[in-house]
Short mmCIF file of C-alpha atoms in Angstrom, two decimals:
data_model
loop_
_atom_site.label_atom_id
_atom_site.label_comp_id
_atom_site.label_asym_id
_atom_site.label_seq_id
_atom_site.Cartn_x
_atom_site.Cartn_y
_atom_site.Cartn_z
CA MET O 1 -117.61 3.13 -4.39
CA LEU O 2 -116.00 0.30 -6.24
CA LYS O 3 -118.01 -1.84 -8.56
CA GLY O 4 -117.62 -5.38 -9.77
CA LYS O 5 -118.10 -8.77 -8.21
CA LEU O 6 -115.99 -10.12 -5.40
CA LYS O 7 -115.19 -13.78 -5.73
CA LEU O 8 -114.10 -16.06 -2.93
CA PRO O 9 -110.36 -15.49 -2.53
CA GLU O 10 -108.09 -18.40 -3.34
CA LYS O 11 -106.02 -19.82 -0.49
CA THR O 12 -103.00 -17.96 -1.76
CA LYS O 13 -104.76 -14.67 -2.35
CA ARG O 14 -104.86 -12.22 0.52
CA VAL O 15 -106.66 -9.19 -0.84
CA PHE O 16 -109.17 -7.48 1.41
CA PRO O 17 -111.97 -6.12 -0.78
CA ASP O 18 -112.29 -2.35 -0.68
CA ARG O 19 -116.04 -2.66 -0.88
CA LEU O 20 -117.32 -6.04 0.23
CA GLY O 21 -120.74 -5.10 -1.04
CA SER O 22 -119.43 -5.72 -4.53
CA LEU O 23 -119.77 -9.36 -3.60
CA VAL O 24 -123.25 -9.26 -5.06
CA ALA O 25 -122.97 -6.29 -7.41
CA GLY O 26 -125.20 -6.62 -10.40
CA PHE O 27 -128.12 -8.15 -8.59
CA GLU O 28 -131.24 -6.15 -7.99
CA ASN O 29 -132.79 -5.88 -4.59
CA LYS O 30 -134.80 -8.88 -3.52
CA ALA O 31 -138.57 -8.72 -3.54
CA GLU O 32 -140.12 -8.47 -0.14
CA GLU O 33 -142.52 -11.36 -0.66
CA ASN O 34 -141.62 -15.03 -0.61
CA GLY O 35 -143.72 -16.03 -3.55
CA GLY O 36 -145.01 -18.99 -1.58
CA SER O 37 -141.83 -21.02 -1.71
CA ASP O 38 -140.68 -22.73 1.48
CA LEU O 39 -137.14 -22.56 0.15
CA VAL O 40 -136.83 -18.80 0.00
CA PHE O 41 -135.10 -16.74 2.67
CA ASP O 42 -136.10 -13.11 2.68
CA SER O 43 -134.55 -10.34 4.70
CA GLY O 44 -135.39 -10.86 8.33
CA GLU O 45 -137.52 -13.93 7.55
CA GLU O 46 -138.29 -16.09 10.56
CA LEU O 47 -137.07 -19.69 10.47
CA GLU O 48 -138.08 -22.41 12.86
CA MET O 49 -135.74 -22.15 15.81
CA ILE O 50 -134.44 -25.55 16.85
CA LEU O 51 -132.08 -25.65 19.80
CA PRO O 52 -128.87 -27.56 19.21
CA ASN O 53 -128.66 -31.05 20.66
CA GLY O 54 -126.98 -31.67 23.94
CA TYR O 55 -128.10 -28.59 25.85
CA GLY O 56 -129.71 -28.81 29.25
CA SER O 57 -130.90 -26.53 31.96
CA GLY O 58 -129.05 -25.36 35.01
CA ARG O 59 -125.71 -25.95 33.46
CA GLU O 60 -123.68 -23.07 34.85
CA SER O 61 -123.32 -21.82 38.37
CA GLN O 62 -125.25 -18.70 39.05
CA ILE O 63 -123.06 -15.61 38.90
CA ASP O 64 -124.12 -12.13 39.82
CA GLU O 65 -124.39 -10.51 36.39
CA GLU O 66 -124.63 -7.06 37.88
CA ASP O 67 -120.94 -7.14 38.72
CA GLU O 68 -119.35 -8.83 35.71
CA ASP O 69 -115.71 -8.25 34.87
CA PHE O 70 -113.04 -9.90 32.79
CA ASP O 71 -112.56 -12.73 35.32
CA ASP O 72 -116.27 -13.49 35.20
CA GLU O 73 -116.14 -13.64 31.43
CA LYS O 74 -113.27 -16.09 31.54
CA LEU O 75 -115.03 -18.16 34.19
CA ASN O 76 -118.24 -18.37 32.19
CA ARG O 77 -116.38 -19.15 28.97
CA GLU O 78 -114.55 -22.03 30.65
CA SER O 79 -117.81 -23.19 32.24
CA ASP O 80 -119.50 -23.22 28.82
CA LEU O 81 -116.71 -25.40 27.43
CA ARG O 82 -116.64 -27.77 30.39
CA VAL O 83 -120.36 -28.40 30.08
CA GLN O 84 -120.18 -29.08 26.36
CA GLN O 85 -117.14 -31.35 26.47
CA ARG O 86 -118.83 -34.54 27.55
CA PRO O 87 -116.09 -37.18 27.73
CA ASP O 88 -116.87 -40.77 26.90
CA ARG O 89 -117.00 -42.46 30.28
CA GLU O 90 -117.47 -45.90 28.76
CA GLY O 91 -113.86 -46.08 27.61
CA SER O 92 -111.13 -47.59 29.76
CA GLY O 93 -108.46 -45.59 31.56
CA SER O 94 -105.81 -46.82 29.14
CA LEU O 95 -107.78 -45.49 26.20
CA SER O 96 -108.04 -42.11 27.93
CA VAL O 97 -104.29 -42.03 28.42
CA LEU O 98 -103.69 -42.91 24.76
CA ALA O 99 -106.15 -40.22 23.69
CA ALA O 100 -104.37 -37.65 25.87
CA ILE O 101 -101.02 -38.60 24.37
CA ALA O 102 -102.43 -38.34 20.86
CA ALA O 103 -103.92 -34.93 21.68
CA ASP O 104 -100.58 -33.70 23.01
CA ASP O 105 -98.81 -34.92 19.88
CA LYS O 106 -101.35 -33.14 17.69
CA ARG O 107 -100.95 -29.91 19.64
CA SER O 108 -97.17 -30.13 19.34
CA ASP O 109 -97.41 -30.73 15.58
CA LEU O 110 -99.75 -27.78 15.16
CA GLU O 111 -97.65 -25.44 17.30
CA TYR O 112 -94.56 -26.41 15.35
CA GLU O 113 -96.27 -25.84 12.00
CA LEU O 114 -97.65 -22.45 13.02
CA SER O 115 -94.21 -21.37 14.22
CA GLN O 116 -92.61 -21.87 10.81
CA PRO O 117 -91.62 -18.80 8.75
CA GLU O 118 -93.68 -20.20 5.85
CA ILE O 119 -96.82 -22.13 6.75
CA ASN O 120 -97.42 -25.33 4.79
CA LEU O 121 -101.15 -25.03 4.14
CA GLU O 122 -101.50 -28.63 2.98
CA LYS O 123 -99.99 -29.91 6.21
CA LEU O 124 -102.15 -27.50 8.20
CA GLN O 125 -105.23 -28.84 6.41
CA ARG O 126 -104.29 -32.41 7.30
CA ILE O 127 -103.84 -31.51 10.97
CA ALA O 128 -107.05 -29.47 11.15
CA SER O 129 -109.13 -32.15 9.43
CA SER O 130 -108.66 -34.41 12.45
CA GLY O 131 -109.69 -31.63 14.85
CA LEU O 132 -107.90 -28.62 16.28
CA PRO O 133 -107.07 -28.43 20.00
CA ASP O 134 -108.89 -25.97 22.23
CA GLY O 135 -106.99 -23.22 24.00
CA GLY O 136 -103.85 -21.33 23.23
CA GLY O 137 -105.37 -19.48 20.29
CA LEU O 138 -104.37 -22.32 17.94
CA ARG O 139 -107.80 -22.71 16.41
CA ALA O 140 -108.13 -18.95 15.86
CA THR O 141 -104.81 -18.75 14.03
CA ALA O 142 -105.49 -21.92 12.03
CA TRP O 143 -108.95 -20.74 10.92
CA LYS O 144 -107.55 -17.41 9.77
CA LEU O 145 -104.99 -19.25 7.67
CA LEU O 146 -107.48 -21.78 6.30
CA LEU O 147 -109.87 -18.99 5.31
CA GLY O 148 -107.08 -17.09 3.59
CA TYR O 149 -107.26 -14.14 5.96
CA LEU O 150 -103.64 -14.63 6.99
CA PRO O 151 -100.98 -15.28 4.34
CA PRO O 152 -98.70 -18.34 4.65
CA SER O 153 -95.68 -16.09 5.27
CA ARG O 154 -95.50 -15.14 8.95
CA ASP O 155 -93.48 -12.03 8.07
CA LEU O 156 -96.61 -10.58 6.41
CA TRP O 157 -99.05 -11.28 9.23
CA GLU O 158 -98.64 -8.02 11.13
CA LYS O 159 -98.87 -5.88 8.00
CA GLU O 160 -101.99 -7.71 6.75
CA LEU O 161 -103.74 -7.55 10.10
CA ILE O 162 -103.07 -3.84 10.54
CA GLU O 163 -104.31 -2.99 7.03
CA ASN O 164 -107.42 -5.16 7.24
CA ARG O 165 -108.37 -3.88 10.68
CA GLN O 166 -107.94 -0.28 9.59
CA LYS O 167 -110.11 -0.86 6.52
CA TYR O 168 -112.83 -2.39 8.67
CA ALA O 169 -112.71 0.58 11.03
CA LYS O 170 -113.07 2.92 8.06
CA LEU O 171 -116.02 0.99 6.63
CA LYS O 172 -117.69 0.99 10.02
CA GLU O 173 -117.16 4.72 10.42
CA GLU O 174 -118.57 5.45 6.97
CA LEU O 175 -121.58 3.14 6.98
CA LEU O 176 -122.73 2.78 10.58
CA LEU O 177 -123.06 6.49 11.39
CA SER O 178 -126.51 7.88 12.10
CA PRO O 179 -128.06 10.28 9.52
CA SER O 180 -127.62 13.24 11.88
CA GLN O 181 -123.91 12.45 12.14
CA ILE O 182 -123.64 12.12 8.37
CA THR O 183 -125.45 15.43 7.82
CA LYS O 184 -123.32 17.16 10.44
CA ARG O 185 -120.21 16.00 8.63
CA LYS O 186 -121.53 17.37 5.35
CA ILE O 187 -122.58 20.82 6.49
CA GLY O 188 -120.68 21.32 9.75
CA ASP O 189 -122.09 23.25 12.71
CA LEU O 190 -120.00 26.31 11.97
CA SER O 191 -117.33 25.75 9.36
CA TYR O 192 -114.24 27.90 9.53
CA CYS O 193 -115.09 29.59 6.26
CA ASP O 194 -118.42 30.81 7.68
CA GLN O 195 -117.00 32.24 10.88
CA PRO O 196 -116.12 35.93 11.17
CA ALA O 197 -112.43 36.70 11.10
CA ASP O 198 -112.52 38.02 14.66
CA GLY O 199 -114.36 34.95 15.90
CA ASN O 200 -117.40 37.02 17.01
CA VAL O 201 -120.54 34.94 16.47
CA ASP O 202 -123.00 37.28 18.24
CA GLY O 203 -126.28 37.84 16.46
CA PRO O 204 -128.64 35.50 14.59
CA LEU O 205 -127.15 32.20 13.54
CA LYS O 206 -127.01 31.45 9.86
CA ARG O 207 -129.47 28.75 8.78
CA SER O 208 -127.73 25.84 7.08
CA GLU O 209 -129.34 24.63 3.92
CA ILE O 210 -130.26 20.95 3.92
CA SER O 211 -130.73 19.19 0.62
CA GLU O 212 -133.88 17.23 -0.07
CA GLU O 213 -131.93 13.98 0.14
CA ASP O 214 -130.78 14.87 3.66
CA HIS O 215 -134.22 15.86 4.95
CA PRO O 216 -135.72 13.42 7.50
CA LEU O 217 -139.09 13.46 5.71
CA SER O 218 -137.64 12.78 2.30
CA LEU O 219 -139.15 9.74 0.57
CA GLY O 220 -136.43 9.48 -2.04
CA LYS O 221 -134.55 6.18 -2.11
CA ALA O 222 -131.27 8.08 -2.18
CA SER O 223 -132.14 9.85 1.09
CA VAL O 224 -129.86 8.89 3.96
CA TRP O 225 -132.91 8.98 6.24
CA HIS O 226 -134.85 6.62 3.97
CA GLN O 227 -131.93 4.20 4.03
CA TYR O 228 -131.58 4.64 7.77
CA PHE O 229 -135.21 3.70 8.45
CA GLN O 230 -134.89 0.78 6.06
CA HIS O 231 -131.83 -0.53 7.87
CA THR O 232 -133.45 0.14 11.25
CA GLU O 233 -135.87 -2.71 10.55
CA ILE O 234 -132.96 -4.99 9.68
CA ALA O 235 -131.11 -3.92 12.83
CA GLU O 236 -134.15 -4.77 14.93
CA GLN O 237 -134.30 -8.24 13.36
CA ILE O 238 -130.60 -8.73 14.02
CA ASP O 239 -131.09 -7.71 17.66
CA ARG O 240 -133.90 -10.25 18.08
CA ASP O 241 -131.84 -13.03 16.52
CA LEU O 242 -128.75 -12.24 18.59
CA GLN O 243 -130.82 -12.57 21.76
CA ARG O 244 -131.55 -16.15 20.68
CA THR O 245 -128.00 -17.05 19.65
CA HIS O 246 -126.89 -20.00 21.78
CA PRO O 247 -129.01 -18.95 24.76
CA ASP O 248 -127.37 -21.55 27.02
CA LEU O 249 -123.93 -20.00 26.61
CA LYS O 250 -123.25 -16.98 28.79
CA PHE O 251 -120.72 -15.79 26.24
CA PHE O 252 -123.64 -14.82 23.97
CA SER O 253 -126.67 -14.56 26.25
CA GLY O 254 -127.69 -12.69 29.35
CA GLU O 255 -127.34 -9.07 30.36
CA SER O 256 -123.77 -9.11 31.64
CA SER O 257 -121.47 -6.42 30.33
CA PHE O 258 -119.34 -8.83 28.31
CA SER O 259 -122.29 -10.65 26.70
CA ARG O 260 -123.79 -7.30 25.68
CA LYS O 261 -120.41 -6.29 24.27
CA HIS O 262 -120.24 -9.48 22.20
CA ARG O 263 -123.76 -9.00 20.85
CA GLU O 264 -123.00 -5.38 19.96
CA SER O 265 -119.91 -6.44 18.00
CA MET O 266 -121.84 -9.14 16.16
CA ARG O 267 -124.61 -6.65 15.46
CA SER O 268 -122.14 -4.27 13.81
CA ILE O 269 -120.74 -7.08 11.66
CA LEU O 270 -124.15 -8.27 10.46
CA LEU O 271 -125.51 -4.77 9.88
CA LEU O 272 -122.42 -3.73 7.95
CA PHE O 273 -122.71 -6.87 5.81
CA ALA O 274 -126.37 -6.05 5.13
CA LYS O 275 -125.54 -2.49 4.05
CA LEU O 276 -122.72 -3.63 1.78
CA ASN O 277 -124.86 -6.33 0.18
CA PRO O 278 -128.28 -4.84 -0.64
CA ALA O 279 -129.28 -7.80 -2.83
CA ILE O 280 -128.94 -10.13 0.15
CA ARG O 281 -129.06 -7.82 3.16
CA TYR O 282 -129.52 -9.82 6.36
CA VAL O 283 -131.17 -13.23 6.49
CA GLN O 284 -132.11 -14.85 9.76
CA GLY O 285 -129.54 -17.52 10.51
CA MET O 286 -126.52 -15.49 9.51
CA ASN O 287 -126.08 -14.82 13.21
CA GLU O 288 -125.59 -18.56 13.72
CA VAL O 289 -122.94 -18.71 11.00
CA LEU O 290 -121.09 -15.75 12.52
CA ALA O 291 -121.19 -17.08 16.09
CA PRO O 292 -118.45 -19.76 15.84
CA ILE O 293 -116.04 -17.40 14.10
CA TYR O 294 -116.56 -14.57 16.54
CA TYR O 295 -116.36 -16.87 19.55
CA VAL O 296 -113.08 -18.46 18.43
CA PHE O 297 -111.46 -15.13 17.60
CA SER O 298 -112.62 -13.24 20.68
CA THR O 299 -111.44 -16.00 23.05
CA ASP O 300 -107.93 -15.90 21.60
CA PRO O 301 -105.58 -15.49 24.59
CA ASN O 302 -103.53 -13.04 22.52
CA GLU O 303 -104.91 -9.75 23.83
CA GLN O 304 -104.31 -7.83 20.60
CA ASN O 305 -106.15 -10.45 18.57
CA ALA O 306 -109.02 -10.62 21.04
CA VAL O 307 -109.45 -6.82 21.00
CA ASN O 308 -109.67 -6.91 17.20
CA ALA O 309 -111.95 -9.96 17.06
CA GLU O 310 -114.76 -7.90 15.52
CA ALA O 311 -112.70 -6.73 12.55
CA ASP O 312 -111.14 -10.16 11.98
CA SER O 313 -114.51 -11.89 12.30
CA PHE O 314 -116.09 -9.58 9.74
CA SER O 315 -113.51 -10.35 7.09
CA CYS O 316 -113.56 -14.09 7.73
CA PHE O 317 -117.37 -14.13 7.86
CA VAL O 318 -117.47 -12.55 4.40
CA ARG O 319 -114.90 -15.01 3.09
CA LEU O 320 -116.81 -17.96 4.48
CA LEU O 321 -120.16 -16.72 3.20
CA SER O 322 -118.70 -15.96 -0.22
CA ASP O 323 -118.56 -19.69 -0.84
CA SER O 324 -122.31 -20.03 -0.35
CA VAL O 325 -123.66 -16.53 -0.86
CA ASP O 326 -125.68 -17.62 -3.90
CA HIS O 327 -127.80 -19.79 -1.60
CA PHE O 328 -129.22 -16.59 -0.12
CA CYS O 329 -130.19 -15.03 -3.46
CA GLU O 330 -133.77 -15.86 -4.42
CA GLN O 331 -133.06 -14.91 -8.03
CA LEU O 332 -130.50 -17.71 -8.22
CA ASP O 333 -132.55 -20.48 -6.62
CA ASN O 334 -133.01 -22.30 -9.92
CA SER O 335 -129.57 -21.56 -11.32
CA ALA O 336 -126.54 -23.84 -11.36
CA VAL O 337 -125.17 -22.09 -8.26
CA GLY O 338 -128.47 -21.78 -6.37
CA ILE O 339 -129.66 -23.71 -3.34
CA LEU O 340 -131.84 -26.09 -5.37
CA SER O 341 -128.83 -27.18 -7.38
CA THR O 342 -126.87 -27.80 -4.18
CA LEU O 343 -129.71 -29.84 -2.71
CA SER O 344 -129.78 -31.85 -5.92
CA ARG O 345 -126.06 -32.58 -5.51
CA LEU O 346 -126.74 -33.85 -2.00
CA SER O 347 -129.42 -36.16 -3.35
CA GLU O 348 -127.09 -37.44 -6.07
CA LEU O 349 -124.34 -38.06 -3.52
CA LEU O 350 -126.71 -40.12 -1.38
CA LYS O 351 -127.94 -42.06 -4.40
CA ALA O 352 -124.39 -42.93 -5.43
CA ASN O 353 -123.50 -44.23 -1.99
CA ASP O 354 -126.75 -45.85 -0.87
CA GLU O 355 -129.46 -46.15 -3.49
CA GLU O 356 -131.71 -48.10 -1.15
CA LEU O 357 -131.85 -45.25 1.35
CA TRP O 358 -132.14 -42.68 -1.42
CA ARG O 359 -135.18 -44.46 -2.91
CA HIS O 360 -136.81 -44.81 0.49
CA LEU O 361 -136.50 -41.09 1.22
CA GLU O 362 -137.33 -39.87 -2.28
CA PHE O 363 -140.20 -42.19 -3.21
CA SER O 364 -141.42 -44.23 -0.25
CA THR O 365 -141.61 -41.53 2.41
CA LYS O 366 -141.15 -38.52 0.09
CA VAL O 367 -138.80 -36.78 2.53
CA LYS O 368 -137.14 -34.42 0.07
CA PRO O 369 -133.74 -32.80 0.79
CA GLN O 370 -135.31 -29.36 1.01
CA TYR O 371 -137.18 -30.43 4.16
CA TYR O 372 -133.97 -30.93 6.11
CA GLY O 373 -130.95 -30.19 3.91
CA PHE O 374 -131.83 -26.54 3.28
CA ARG O 375 -131.12 -25.57 6.87
CA TRP O 376 -128.16 -27.94 7.15
CA ILE O 377 -126.46 -26.37 4.14
CA THR O 378 -127.31 -22.68 4.46
CA LEU O 379 -126.47 -22.54 8.18
CA LEU O 380 -123.41 -24.82 7.93
CA LEU O 381 -124.87 -27.29 10.45
CA THR O 382 -124.86 -24.72 13.25
CA GLN O 383 -128.41 -25.68 14.31
CA GLU O 384 -127.91 -29.43 14.41
CA PHE O 385 -125.25 -29.97 17.10
CA ASN O 386 -124.00 -28.49 20.35
CA PHE O 387 -121.53 -25.65 20.13
CA GLN O 388 -118.36 -27.59 20.85
CA THR O 389 -119.30 -30.15 18.20
CA ILE O 390 -119.92 -27.34 15.72
CA LEU O 391 -116.36 -26.13 16.23
CA ARG O 392 -115.07 -29.64 15.58
CA ILE O 393 -117.14 -29.98 12.40
CA TRP O 394 -115.94 -26.60 11.18
CA ASP O 395 -112.32 -27.72 11.60
CA SER O 396 -113.08 -30.30 8.93
CA LEU O 397 -115.13 -27.95 6.74
CA LEU O 398 -112.51 -25.21 6.66
CA SER O 399 -109.62 -27.62 6.12
CA SER O 400 -111.13 -29.36 3.10
CA PRO O 401 -108.79 -28.96 0.11
CA PHE O 402 -111.84 -29.08 -2.16
CA GLY O 403 -113.68 -26.27 -0.39
CA VAL O 404 -116.21 -25.85 2.39
CA GLN O 405 -119.22 -26.79 0.28
CA ASP O 406 -117.69 -30.06 -0.89
CA MET O 407 -117.02 -31.25 2.65
CA LEU O 408 -120.34 -29.88 3.88
CA LEU O 409 -122.26 -32.06 1.41
CA LYS O 410 -120.23 -35.08 2.48
CA VAL O 411 -121.05 -34.46 6.13
CA CYS O 412 -124.74 -34.02 5.28
CA CYS O 413 -124.71 -37.28 3.33
CA ALA O 414 -122.90 -39.03 6.18
CA MET O 415 -125.58 -37.80 8.58
CA LEU O 416 -128.15 -39.67 6.52
CA LEU O 417 -126.05 -42.81 6.23
CA CYS O 418 -125.36 -42.93 9.96
CA VAL O 419 -129.09 -43.15 10.79
CA LYS O 420 -129.98 -45.40 7.85
CA SER O 421 -131.68 -48.13 9.86
CA ARG O 422 -133.96 -45.64 11.62
CA LEU O 423 -134.80 -43.90 8.36
CA LEU O 424 -135.66 -47.18 6.60
CA SER O 425 -138.05 -48.11 9.40
CA GLY O 426 -139.66 -44.68 9.60
CA ASP O 427 -142.51 -42.99 7.76
CA PHE O 428 -142.69 -39.37 6.57
CA VAL O 429 -143.44 -37.88 9.98
CA ALA O 430 -140.89 -39.97 11.88
CA ASN O 431 -138.11 -39.36 9.38
CA LEU O 432 -138.79 -35.65 9.15
CA LYS O 433 -138.69 -35.33 12.93
CA LEU O 434 -135.47 -37.37 13.08
CA LEU O 435 -133.67 -35.24 10.49
CA GLN O 436 -134.90 -31.91 11.81
CA ARG O 437 -133.77 -32.86 15.32
CA TYR O 438 -130.69 -34.86 14.58
CA PRO O 439 -129.75 -37.29 17.40
CA ASP O 440 -126.53 -37.35 19.39
CA ILE O 441 -123.79 -39.20 17.55
CA ASN O 442 -120.10 -40.00 17.75
CA ILE O 443 -118.85 -37.01 15.82
CA GLU O 444 -115.50 -38.55 14.90
CA HIS O 445 -117.27 -41.55 13.37
CA LEU O 446 -119.58 -39.23 11.43
CA LEU O 447 -116.68 -37.21 10.06
CA GLN O 448 -114.78 -40.36 9.13
CA VAL O 449 -117.77 -41.57 7.14
CA ALA O 450 -117.87 -38.16 5.44
CA ARG O 451 -114.16 -38.29 4.59
CA ASP O 452 -114.58 -41.73 3.05
CA LEU O 453 -117.08 -40.38 0.54
CA SER O 454 -115.78 -39.35 -2.86
CA SER O 455 -116.33 -35.88 -4.30
CA ASP O 456 -117.51 -37.58 -7.48
CA PRO O 457 -120.73 -39.45 -6.58
CA SER O 458 -120.34 -41.82 -9.53
CA SER O 459 -116.90 -43.04 -8.47
CA TYR O 460 -117.57 -44.41 -5.01
CA ARG O 461 -120.04 -46.55 -3.11
CA LEU O 462 -120.01 -46.90 0.64
CA SER O 463 -121.38 -49.86 2.54
CA LEU O 464 -122.07 -49.28 6.21
CA PRO O 465 -122.68 -51.96 8.82
CA LEU O 466 -126.19 -51.68 10.17
#
């Protein structure tokens, strides 16, 4: 097993870590208790489950889930998207035509850029920041490039994908086997060296010696059975959380064969991450962060890419989480890279752009960033908006030249600025409810406000019309 600490790969670096668990090497296992802090995530800890905005009931036609096949999966996937894409009916027909033309131009620009022998990442970032088109696998390919999973050179794509997918398969084979399978591999049922030369195995069978570490009743921490039972609890928590992942989307929910297949793939990804990262393990909410990546990759119309969505999603999930993994480490809460420091940066950004609103939240109503910003930041806004809007926001997050966290804080700050008038007129209870159940909003306006903010809070002030 390799040691050392894995850092978030640079855009130009395409190295798949041999042991992704080294991401947090050097940290000791987290304590099981919270210590009373509302800001601490522990393994399997329950968070308040708030359904994303914009969902309703009775949104899809009823389909017999006892007879699901590939066509049903496609039908449900398209139904999910049609429900979530709520066009603005207030606009005129001419505006709709102009929007369609602009969308076609953007798609053409993106297709042209992705067809080049050498991808211009800066140009790709500019295109993605304004939103990637749905369909055609364009978003899947663009996200893989923006996350550094695919190299800019198209000639290297096939080689990189094959190597990374093989490494994932090997990790999965090594770490997701049951203890009985591991033991059987170690001792063998009847190894060739133990068999008689003539192949006659009549008579009493030879008892195979099992070491203490391999015994099911062993209490040693090094015992594979001890580790198995420990991870069984995590697996059960993952299963519960996956059942609640976007329950209104048939892609994730229900008992159809394809939804069960998707949950099983996501379960393997999350459990493997937990085993490779014992200092973090699994924290409730990671399923929400994984969901957009897995959805985009598994709905790629390229059959080969869709079949390998699990392996690709795992690598990109790790890369994405590497940028914010310190937020999940209780030991680092008070450090310069911990969640409290990040929340402080959000507060400073708000103060620099609207001191009046900052003072009202901090002193008048005492609505601290940890009451709302903790979930916004750690879960990358996946609990605040409907699924299609999440994909649009992530286009901007992943395409930020300054990193995901930089753009994430800008979006969080913009969310406050866009409801300024309501916050100024509200008390503690009203403001807390507003920010924990963020209202429907024009997402393009929100993202434009976020883009207008400076990375340096002291260098920019934004005045918004109320």
